[in-house]
């Protein structure tokens, strides 16, 4: 519209100008200067820019039952998975909900909605950093015994397809707008690099459909036998509760690269799922976690060992999660990363911690310590022993001694891995 306004004003001045053919030369130059000045001022008027206002609903959308999940100003309605409303790597910046995975002195983790949703139409805009990788999860269960969002919820993959290694995309379930690791995106659409993309997720009675920039990418029925077969054949089959729910929280992933969201809006279909919230009371969560730590199911059935052998791969889970050892005896730990040797394979380590260490706090403390293989010197007083960071096809061996009885947790400290890669050593 601003260009039509410019032309209209120019036309009016041109009429006046034609009437002034007999005017002095300076009069004519003055008219021309006026035309240019007004045209330029209109061109740069902020109110006439034509830019769409973000994070608002039209009157019609409100009538149709849409609600904003992000108001562009606050993080109301969201909290950190299993940790409540605490300062985190997530923040609001210029009308965007952004995650800085390299932020220091804050908590890291996935951001989840306070409410749960069942049948819904969800739309959102997203922009990701170069070669970035993130995700939006649906049907996420939130309990203290569940360490991550991806162990239960299906992930709408958010990826900069154009700038990741081609071999990573040889698995089409890694493409943007796939259900990561389970259902491929077989369409030809790819997201726009460094620009805003628009996504839509429709879930009704277990039937889920994904779109990317108005192109359909995935259709699947979460209640069908074919879905169960797809999960069973995927790496996510390691997580017993993955893909089994058709109601849960929405979650935004804090992964290895920055991501931004805006215009997150949702319309519930059918009966409202209710204002259920997750366990956001941190004191209650910690008490439950402490109780679970004191009780180690299966420990009484374990034989004592002085050799701990562990394996892990891209499934992001240790093959064994419980060992029993004698105090004061030298223990040998052998760790092998059984992933294929490739630039895109995940690296893992084993870090044995002292009893009572908060695993999430430890993960936050090491999150940015890439140069020290995610076991920085600043946390060594919390560590009993650790392996080096092992790439696919590699292995490492360490020896250590536990002097006091107790329950010693072990984790992989690579960012984002600790939630599912953890276990316990019971020392007696």
PDB file of N, CA, C and O in Angstrom, residues 327 355 402 404-408 425-428:
ATOM      1  N   UNK A 327      33.860 -52.041  48.287  1.00  0.00           N
ATOM      2  CA  UNK A 327      34.665 -50.856  48.589  1.00  0.00           C
ATOM      3  C   UNK A 327      36.116 -51.275  48.813  1.00  0.00           C
ATOM      4  O   UNK A 327      36.408 -52.388  49.250  1.00  0.00           O
ATOM      5  N   UNK A 355      28.140 -39.817  45.569  1.00  0.00           N
ATOM      6  CA  UNK A 355      26.727 -39.937  45.959  1.00  0.00           C
ATOM      7  C   UNK A 355      26.108 -38.571  46.246  1.00  0.00           C
ATOM      8  O   UNK A 355      26.769 -37.664  46.762  1.00  0.00           O
ATOM      9  N   UNK A 402      36.592 -47.253  44.964  1.00  0.00           N
ATOM     10  CA  UNK A 402      35.580 -46.575  45.767  1.00  0.00           C
ATOM     11  C   UNK A 402      35.828 -46.946  47.221  1.00  0.00           C
ATOM     12  O   UNK A 402      35.827 -48.126  47.586  1.00  0.00           O
ATOM     13  N   UNK A 404      34.164 -45.654  50.075  1.00  0.00           N
ATOM     14  CA  UNK A 404      33.037 -45.606  51.001  1.00  0.00           C
ATOM     15  C   UNK A 404      31.796 -46.278  50.417  1.00  0.00           C
ATOM     16  O   UNK A 404      31.544 -46.187  49.207  1.00  0.00           O
ATOM     17  N   UNK A 405      31.004 -46.956  51.253  1.00  0.00           N
ATOM     18  CA  UNK A 405      29.743 -47.521  50.762  1.00  0.00           C
ATOM     19  C   UNK A 405      28.813 -46.418  50.276  1.00  0.00           C
ATOM     20  O   UNK A 405      28.835 -45.296  50.776  1.00  0.00           O
ATOM     21  N   UNK A 406      27.993 -46.740  49.294  1.00  0.00           N
ATOM     22  CA  UNK A 406      27.040 -45.753  48.800  1.00  0.00           C
ATOM     23  C   UNK A 406      26.568 -46.091  47.397  1.00  0.00           C
ATOM     24  O   UNK A 406      26.956 -47.107  46.818  1.00  0.00           O
ATOM     25  N   UNK A 407      25.720 -45.222  46.886  1.00  0.00           N
ATOM     26  CA  UNK A 407      25.196 -45.367  45.522  1.00  0.00           C
ATOM     27  C   UNK A 407      25.847 -44.286  44.675  1.00  0.00           C
ATOM     28  O   UNK A 407      25.651 -43.090  44.901  1.00  0.00           O
ATOM     29  N   UNK A 408      26.626 -44.698  43.702  1.00  0.00           N
ATOM     30  CA  UNK A 408      27.419 -43.800  42.877  1.00  0.00           C
ATOM     31  C   UNK A 408      26.819 -43.747  41.458  1.00  0.00           C
ATOM     32  O   UNK A 408      26.887 -44.729  40.723  1.00  0.00           O
ATOM     33  N   UNK A 425      26.243 -47.443  40.424  1.00  0.00           N
ATOM     34  CA  UNK A 425      27.182 -48.412  40.983  1.00  0.00           C
ATOM     35  C   UNK A 425      26.914 -48.471  42.489  1.00  0.00           C
ATOM     36  O   UNK A 425      27.036 -47.455  43.187  1.00  0.00           O
ATOM     37  N   UNK A 426      26.528 -49.617  42.965  1.00  0.00           N
ATOM     38  CA  UNK A 426      26.270 -49.802  44.398  1.00  0.00           C
ATOM     39  C   UNK A 426      27.530 -50.355  45.027  1.00  0.00           C
ATOM     40  O   UNK A 426      28.000 -51.454  44.662  1.00  0.00           O
ATOM     41  N   UNK A 427      28.100 -49.598  45.931  1.00  0.00           N
ATOM     42  CA  UNK A 427      29.329 -50.011  46.605  1.00  0.00           C
ATOM     43  C   UNK A 427      29.025 -50.439  48.031  1.00  0.00           C
ATOM     44  O   UNK A 427      28.389 -49.702  48.777  1.00  0.00           O
ATOM     45  N   UNK A 428      29.457 -51.662  48.390  1.00  0.00           N
ATOM     46  CA  UNK A 428      29.205 -52.180  49.742  1.00  0.00           C
ATOM     47  C   UNK A 428      30.496 -52.692  50.348  1.00  0.00           C
ATOM     48  O   UNK A 428      31.438 -53.044  49.643  1.00  0.00           O
TER      49      UNK A 428
END
